[in-house]
Each structure stands twice: as structure tokens, then as C-alpha cells.
Tab-separated table of C-alpha atoms and ligand atoms in Angstrom:
chain	number	residue	atom	x	y	z
A	41	MET	CA	21.395	20.254	-17.209
A	42	THR	CA	17.799	20.837	-16.312
A	43	GLU	CA	15.832	18.300	-13.419
A	44	PRO	CA	13.833	15.222	-15.225
A	45	VAL	CA	10.498	15.880	-14.343
A	46	PRO	CA	9.409	13.993	-11.259
A	47	GLY	CA	8.316	10.445	-11.300
A	48	VAL	CA	4.383	9.368	-10.039
A	49	PHE	CA	4.200	8.163	-6.550
A	50	ILE	CA	1.453	5.694	-6.216
A	51	VAL	CA	0.790	3.490	-3.362
A	52	PHE	CA	-1.461	0.689	-2.973
A	53	GLU	CA	-3.214	-0.072	0.231
A	54	GLY	CA	-6.345	-1.902	2.122
A	55	ILE	CA	-6.666	-4.766	4.108
A	56	ASP	CA	-3.987	-8.522	4.001
A	57	GLY	CA	-5.727	-10.297	0.534
A	58	SER	CA	-7.569	-7.286	-0.881
A	59	GLY	CA	-5.397	-7.556	-4.070
A	60	LYS	CA	-3.169	-4.776	-3.458
A	61	SER	CA	0.265	-7.279	-4.591
A	62	THR	CA	-1.840	-8.298	-7.788
A	63	GLN	CA	-3.525	-4.973	-9.122
A	64	LEU	CA	0.508	-3.151	-8.123
A	65	ARG	CA	2.009	-6.216	-10.650
A	66	LEU	CA	-0.943	-5.240	-13.021
A	67	LEU	CA	-0.677	-1.040	-13.348
A	68	ALA	CA	3.406	-1.520	-13.783
A	69	ASP	CA	3.048	-3.889	-16.681
A	70	VAL	CA	0.894	-1.125	-17.973
A	71	LEU	CA	2.981	1.454	-17.267
A	72	ARG	CA	6.450	-0.163	-18.796
A	73	THR	CA	4.087	-0.749	-21.666
A	74	ARG	CA	3.591	2.657	-22.312
A	75	GLY	CA	7.349	3.028	-21.976
A	76	LEU	CA	6.791	4.625	-18.610
A	77	PRO	CA	10.117	4.187	-16.388
A	78	VAL	CA	8.339	2.035	-13.086
A	79	ILE	CA	9.980	0.559	-9.862
A	80	GLU	CA	7.562	-1.590	-7.598
A	81	THR	CA	9.024	-1.823	-4.325
A	82	PHE	CA	6.353	-2.371	-0.987
A	83	GLU	CA	6.522	-2.268	2.860
A	84	PRO	CA	7.371	-3.952	5.309
A	85	THR	CA	10.927	-3.805	3.418
A	86	LYS	CA	13.589	-6.748	3.125
A	87	GLY	CA	15.648	-4.361	5.224
A	88	VAL	CA	16.811	-4.618	8.360
A	89	PHE	CA	13.442	-3.424	10.537
A	90	GLY	CA	11.967	-5.381	7.979
A	91	ARG	CA	13.125	-8.658	9.079
A	92	LYS	CA	12.744	-7.480	12.410
A	93	ILE	CA	8.555	-6.484	11.468
A	94	ARG	CA	8.587	-10.072	10.210
A	95	ASN	CA	9.492	-12.003	13.098
A	96	LEU	CA	6.738	-10.122	14.470
A	97	TYR	CA	4.380	-12.084	12.804
A	98	LYS	CA	3.668	-15.462	14.759
A	99	ASP	CA	3.918	-13.410	18.189
A	100	ARG	CA	3.323	-9.774	18.706
A	101	SER	CA	2.580	-9.427	22.012
A	102	ILE	CA	6.506	-9.259	22.602
A	103	VAL	CA	6.591	-5.751	21.916
A	104	THR	CA	4.134	-3.012	22.416
A	105	PRO	CA	1.990	-1.700	19.551
A	106	GLN	CA	4.082	1.622	20.199
A	107	GLU	CA	7.569	0.218	19.792
A	108	GLU	CA	5.601	-1.669	16.837
A	109	LEU	CA	4.996	1.666	15.175
A	110	GLU	CA	8.476	2.411	15.439
A	111	LEU	CA	9.796	-0.421	14.070
A	112	PHE	CA	7.927	0.382	10.413
A	113	ILE	CA	8.539	3.981	10.671
A	114	ARG	CA	12.726	3.508	11.023
A	115	ASP	CA	11.530	0.395	8.028
A	116	ARG	CA	10.182	3.185	6.223
A	117	ARG	CA	12.444	6.246	6.707
A	118	GLU	CA	15.131	4.023	5.481
A	119	HIS	CA	12.694	3.539	2.507
A	120	VAL	CA	11.781	6.663	1.730
A	121	ASP	CA	15.498	7.868	1.490
A	122	GLN	CA	17.397	5.202	0.139
A	123	LEU	CA	14.624	4.107	-2.692
A	124	ILE	CA	11.397	6.515	-2.669
A	125	VAL	CA	12.980	9.576	-2.966
A	126	PRO	CA	15.702	9.329	-5.235
A	127	SER	CA	13.735	8.017	-7.623
A	128	LEU	CA	11.167	10.343	-7.676
A	129	ALA	CA	13.913	13.058	-7.874
A	130	ALA	CA	15.123	10.580	-10.887
A	131	GLY	CA	11.676	10.846	-12.732
A	132	ILE	CA	11.188	6.951	-11.894
A	133	ASN	CA	7.628	6.460	-11.675
A	134	VAL	CA	7.116	4.290	-7.888
A	135	LEU	CA	4.039	1.604	-7.075
A	136	CYS	CA	4.638	0.450	-3.478
A	137	ASP	CA	2.747	-2.070	-2.118
A	138	ARG	CA	1.598	-0.290	1.261
A	139	TYR	CA	3.108	2.780	2.624
A	140	PHE	CA	2.290	5.252	6.035
A	141	LEU	CA	-1.120	4.273	5.796
A	142	SER	CA	-1.260	0.824	6.950
A	143	SER	CA	0.511	1.985	9.938
A	144	ALA	CA	-2.296	3.959	10.905
A	145	ALA	CA	-5.112	1.582	10.040
A	146	TYR	CA	-2.711	-1.231	11.916
A	147	GLN	CA	-1.096	0.102	14.100
A	148	GLY	CA	-4.530	2.332	14.595
A	149	ALA	CA	-6.687	-0.855	15.391
A	150	ALA	CA	-3.857	-1.805	18.092
A	151	GLY	CA	-4.677	1.051	19.956
A	152	LEU	CA	-2.624	4.445	18.808
A	153	ASP	CA	-4.242	7.016	17.630
A	154	PRO	CA	-4.239	7.023	13.494
A	155	ASP	CA	-4.457	10.894	13.457
A	156	ARG	CA	-1.135	11.009	15.246
A	157	ILE	CA	0.414	8.195	13.297
A	158	ILE	CA	-0.248	10.259	10.117
A	159	ALA	CA	1.428	13.295	11.827
A	160	ARG	CA	4.633	11.215	12.281
A	161	HIS	CA	5.451	11.044	8.867
A	162	ASP	CA	5.938	14.615	7.972
A	163	PHE	CA	9.485	12.960	6.665
A	164	ALA	CA	7.719	11.362	3.826
A	165	PRO	CA	6.865	12.342	1.131
A	166	ASP	CA	2.657	12.458	0.445
A	167	PRO	CA	1.772	10.040	-2.698
A	168	ASP	CA	0.056	10.824	-5.441
A	169	LEU	CA	-2.265	8.931	-5.161
A	170	ALA	CA	-3.664	6.359	-2.606
A	171	LEU	CA	-5.549	3.283	-3.870
A	172	ILE	CA	-7.378	1.703	-1.024
A	173	ILE	CA	-8.651	-1.604	-2.607
A	174	GLU	CA	-11.813	-2.581	-0.355
A	175	ILE	CA	-13.195	-6.027	0.464
A	176	ASP	CA	-15.141	-7.654	3.312
A	177	PRO	CA	-12.536	-8.850	6.160
A	178	GLU	CA	-14.114	-12.314	5.389
A	179	ARG	CA	-13.838	-12.140	1.518
A	180	SER	CA	-9.864	-11.514	1.992
A	181	ILE	CA	-9.619	-14.043	5.100
A	182	GLN	CA	-10.249	-16.470	2.664
A	183	ARG	CA	-8.684	-15.172	-0.190
A	184	ILE	CA	-5.460	-15.348	2.273
A	185	VAL	CA	-6.223	-19.257	3.715
A	186	GLU	CA	-6.669	-19.726	0.105
A	187	ARG	CA	-3.514	-18.253	-1.097
A	188	ARG	CA	-1.489	-19.926	1.726
A	189	GLY	CA	-3.517	-22.865	2.583
A	190	ASP	CA	-1.818	-21.894	6.548
A	191	ALA	CA	-2.938	-20.625	9.310
A	192	LEU	CA	-3.328	-16.728	9.413
A	193	ASN	CA	-0.936	-14.730	10.945
A	194	GLU	CA	-1.024	-12.139	14.205
A	195	PHE	CA	-1.625	-9.079	11.628
A	196	GLU	CA	-4.633	-11.457	9.788
A	197	GLN	CA	-7.227	-12.560	12.289
A	198	LEU	CA	-10.496	-11.270	11.525
A	199	ALA	CA	-11.574	-9.156	14.842
A	200	SER	CA	-8.261	-6.782	13.931
A	201	LEU	CA	-8.748	-7.501	10.515
A	202	LYS	CA	-12.561	-5.679	11.126
A	203	LYS	CA	-10.884	-3.160	13.192
A	204	VAL	CA	-8.246	-2.183	10.394
A	205	ASP	CA	-10.813	-2.240	7.870
A	206	GLY	CA	-12.673	0.680	10.263
A	207	ILE	CA	-10.108	3.079	10.326
A	208	PHE	CA	-9.088	2.799	6.098
A	209	LYS	CA	-12.800	3.528	5.531
A	210	GLN	CA	-12.401	6.437	7.714
A	211	LEU	CA	-9.339	7.953	5.850
A	212	ASP	CA	-9.992	11.203	4.866
A	213	LEU	CA	-6.819	12.511	2.413
A	214	PRO	CA	-7.370	14.594	-0.870
A	215	TYR	CA	-4.445	11.679	-2.795
A	216	VAL	CA	-6.718	8.685	-1.094
A	217	LYS	CA	-9.407	6.592	-3.611
A	218	ARG	CA	-11.325	3.969	-3.086
A	219	ILE	CA	-11.224	0.951	-5.260
A	220	ASP	CA	-14.225	-1.415	-5.191
A	221	GLY	CA	-11.773	-4.226	-5.117
A	222	THR	CA	-14.924	-7.549	-4.951
A	223	GLY	CA	-14.487	-7.454	-9.231
A	224	SER	CA	-12.659	-10.352	-11.182
A	225	GLN	CA	-8.907	-8.863	-11.312
A	226	ALA	CA	-9.519	-7.367	-14.735
A	227	ASP	CA	-12.572	-5.582	-13.196
A	228	VAL	CA	-10.349	-3.942	-10.103
A	229	HIS	CA	-7.305	-3.229	-12.734
A	230	ARG	CA	-10.060	-1.437	-14.721
A	231	LEU	CA	-11.157	1.033	-12.265
A	232	ILE	CA	-7.443	1.868	-11.493
A	233	LEU	CA	-6.920	2.904	-14.830
A	234	GLU	CA	-9.657	5.042	-14.194
A	235	GLN	CA	-8.442	6.740	-11.787
A	236	VAL	CA	-4.703	6.672	-12.691
A	237	ASP	CA	-5.192	7.849	-15.946
A	238	ASN	CA	-5.542	11.612	-14.589
A	239	LEU	CA	-1.505	11.182	-13.525
A	240	PHE	CA	-0.598	9.921	-16.698
A	241	PRO	CA	-2.725	10.909	-19.752
A	242	ALA	CA	-1.251	8.530	-22.278
A	243	VAL	CA	-1.625	5.238	-19.870
A	244	GLU	CA	-5.240	4.212	-21.551
A	245	PRO	CA	-7.012	7.083	-24.237
A	246	SER	CA	-10.010	6.911	-23.651
A	247	ALA	CA	-12.211	6.993	-26.713
A	248	ASN	CA	-14.640	10.032	-25.767
A	249	ARG	CA	-11.544	12.112	-25.638
A	250	ASP	CA	-10.846	14.952	-28.349
A	251	VAL	CA	-8.227	14.365	-30.501
A	252	PRO	CA	-6.770	17.641	-32.486
B	244	ADP	P1	-2.641	-8.507	-1.110
B	244	ADP	O1	-1.055	-8.085	-1.881
B	244	ADP	O2	-3.893	-7.695	-0.908
B	244	ADP	O3	-2.771	-9.356	0.236
B	244	ADP	P2	-2.754	-10.200	-3.435
B	244	ADP	O4	-2.977	-9.793	-4.332
B	244	ADP	O5	-2.190	-11.107	-3.017
B	244	ADP	O6	-3.225	-9.071	-1.929
B	244	ADP	O7	-4.410	-10.820	-3.268
B	244	ADP	C1	-5.013	-11.971	-1.934
B	244	ADP	C2	-5.186	-13.130	-2.888
B	244	ADP	O8	-6.236	-12.994	-3.096
B	244	ADP	C3	-4.760	-14.169	-3.758
B	244	ADP	O9	-4.331	-15.282	-4.091
B	244	ADP	C4	-4.691	-13.296	-5.163
B	244	ADP	O10	-4.309	-14.452	-6.634
B	244	ADP	C5	-6.818	-13.301	-5.127
B	244	ADP	N1	-6.830	-12.235	-5.856
B	244	ADP	C6	-6.045	-10.922	-5.969
B	244	ADP	N2	-7.680	-10.307	-6.985
B	244	ADP	C7	-8.530	-10.784	-6.543
B	244	ADP	C8	-9.492	-10.597	-7.419
B	244	ADP	N3	-9.992	-9.518	-7.760
B	244	ADP	N4	-10.729	-11.710	-7.245
B	244	ADP	C9	-10.309	-12.619	-6.780
B	244	ADP	N5	-9.273	-13.462	-6.380
B	244	ADP	C10	-7.772	-12.380	-6.427
B	245	TYD	P1	2.581	-7.502	3.792
B	245	TYD	O1	1.887	-6.910	2.919
B	245	TYD	O2	0.910	-8.606	4.057
B	245	TYD	O3	3.311	-8.134	3.762
B	245	TYD	P2	4.262	-9.555	3.450
B	245	TYD	O4	3.518	-9.953	2.631
B	245	TYD	O5	5.784	-9.189	3.649
B	245	TYD	O6	3.995	-10.554	5.116
B	245	TYD	O7	1.956	-6.577	5.448
B	245	TYD	C1	2.596	-7.604	6.646
B	245	TYD	C2	1.432	-7.240	7.710
B	245	TYD	O8	2.380	-5.741	7.880
B	245	TYD	C3	0.753	-6.596	7.103
B	245	TYD	O9	-0.536	-7.583	7.702
B	245	TYD	C4	0.255	-5.241	7.574
B	245	TYD	C5	1.024	-5.132	8.540
B	245	TYD	N1	1.780	-4.035	8.793
B	245	TYD	C6	1.338	-2.839	9.719
B	245	TYD	O10	0.874	-3.154	10.839
B	245	TYD	N2	1.257	-1.235	9.462
B	245	TYD	C7	2.438	-0.295	8.396
B	245	TYD	O11	2.853	0.456	8.548
B	245	TYD	C8	2.501	-1.880	7.517
B	245	TYD	C9	3.492	-1.378	6.326
B	245	TYD	C10	2.469	-3.323	7.307
């Protein structure tokens, strides 16, 4: 039997409230409408390490930045082994809300070296496309507070989000595309489709493409 063509792997990155999960859902809907198989997933996961990470939201000081990184990496290892790699191998396209660039940016902002964090991820397949959705930290905090109507967790304070934003801006990898996240949801969705178009030629036939 011939192996299926591997799925396409797209990750959504950016600071909290930048619109990742909104845009991931919109893209998943478009791809499914085109008849493409898609799974939607996210990190931190709901697995045992993901649950440990969520316990840190109220008080990060109970772990060192290095311990925090180890938890995210163990969570990601499970995610990669159990879901991401098998799905891609089966020809399913994977859309993931956060991946290792989030570790580089957030644990980098906590004082670790972003390049060394990325280098720890030789077990994790590079995405075909990492969309970094960019908005100002001030605006992201406004969105988070409006959405949840409650206080910010320890990953979301303005000063730390500014540091995280600064690291996301410096990341220079071949699969990274930056998306202006300040427009409406529809505007941002259109910008994303322009990038994704290259990976799925059938997604959004553009008006000026030559049709034989
Ligand atoms: P993230 O997953 O990056 O944290 P979300 O997709 O959950 O971000 O969006 C954060 C909040 O901002 C939600 O309430 C969402 O409805 C809203 N939102 C998302 N995209 C936009 C946009 N382009 N303009 C205004 N509000 C948005
Ligand atoms: P988030 O996407 O907000 O998940 P949830 O909706 O379940 O709260 O991620 C939670 C926080 O974890 C977010 O502030 C970013 C942070 N984070 C890291 O610090 N490092 C990582 O590697 C990942 C994946 C997330």
C-alpha cells in the first residue's frame, strides 16, 4: 500500500489575546469546506503535564523558569508523539494553537535563552508554517479583560507580555510569517489565507491565476 501524502502542519503563535484561537477555527472551517482532513489542537494540552502547567497560572514563582520550560517540553513531547506526528503521517492536516516558538518567547521572557530553547526541540517536527499574529500588548490585554471580565494570570501581565512580544519580533526562521492582527477578524483571516494558499493550492483560487 502506498503511504499517504503527509499532512500540512500549521501553528498559530503570538501573545495572549492576539486572535490565535479565533483564526485557527476560521482556517479549520475553510479547509474542511474544501474537503481537507483537519485536526485542531493546542498547547498546553489537557494531558498530565498540561494540567500541571495550568496550576501555575496563579503563581509561577513555585517553579524556576528552567522547571517551567521542562514542563512545557514534556507536555509537547507527549503531544508530538501521540497526536501531531501520527496525524501528519496519516495525511491529516494539523492546526496547532501554540508550539515551541511560544516556549522560546515566554520562557525566553522569563530569562532563558530563546535560541537554546528552540535547540531543545529536535524531537519536534518543524511546522510548515508558523503564523505569528501581531498586536500591541496593550490591545491584547484590553481584549483579554473584555473577553473574560477577570484579572490577568501570571503569564499575561503587561510588562512580561512586552518582553514576550519583543522575542516574537526577533524570531527569524524560514517557516515564520508575520500577520498583522489589528484588523477585523475577517481582515486577519484574509491575510492568513494568502499565506496558506501556497500550502493548499485549492484553498482560495485567486482571480488572476491562470486556469488551463
Ligand atoms: P488568543 O487565542 O490569541 O488568546 P482569541 O482568539 O481568544 O486570542 O481572541 C481574544 C479575544 O479577542 C476574543 O474575545 C476574541 O473574540 C477577540 N478577537 C479575536 N480577533 C479579534 C479581532 N481581529 N478584532 C477584535 N477582537 C478580536
Ligand atoms: P494559552 O494559549 O493561553 O492556553 P489556555 O487558553 O489554555 O490558557 O497558553 C497559556 C499560557 O502558557 C500562555 O500565557 C502562554 C504560556 N505558554 C508558555 O509560557 N510556554 C509555552 O511553551 C506555551 C505553549 C504556552
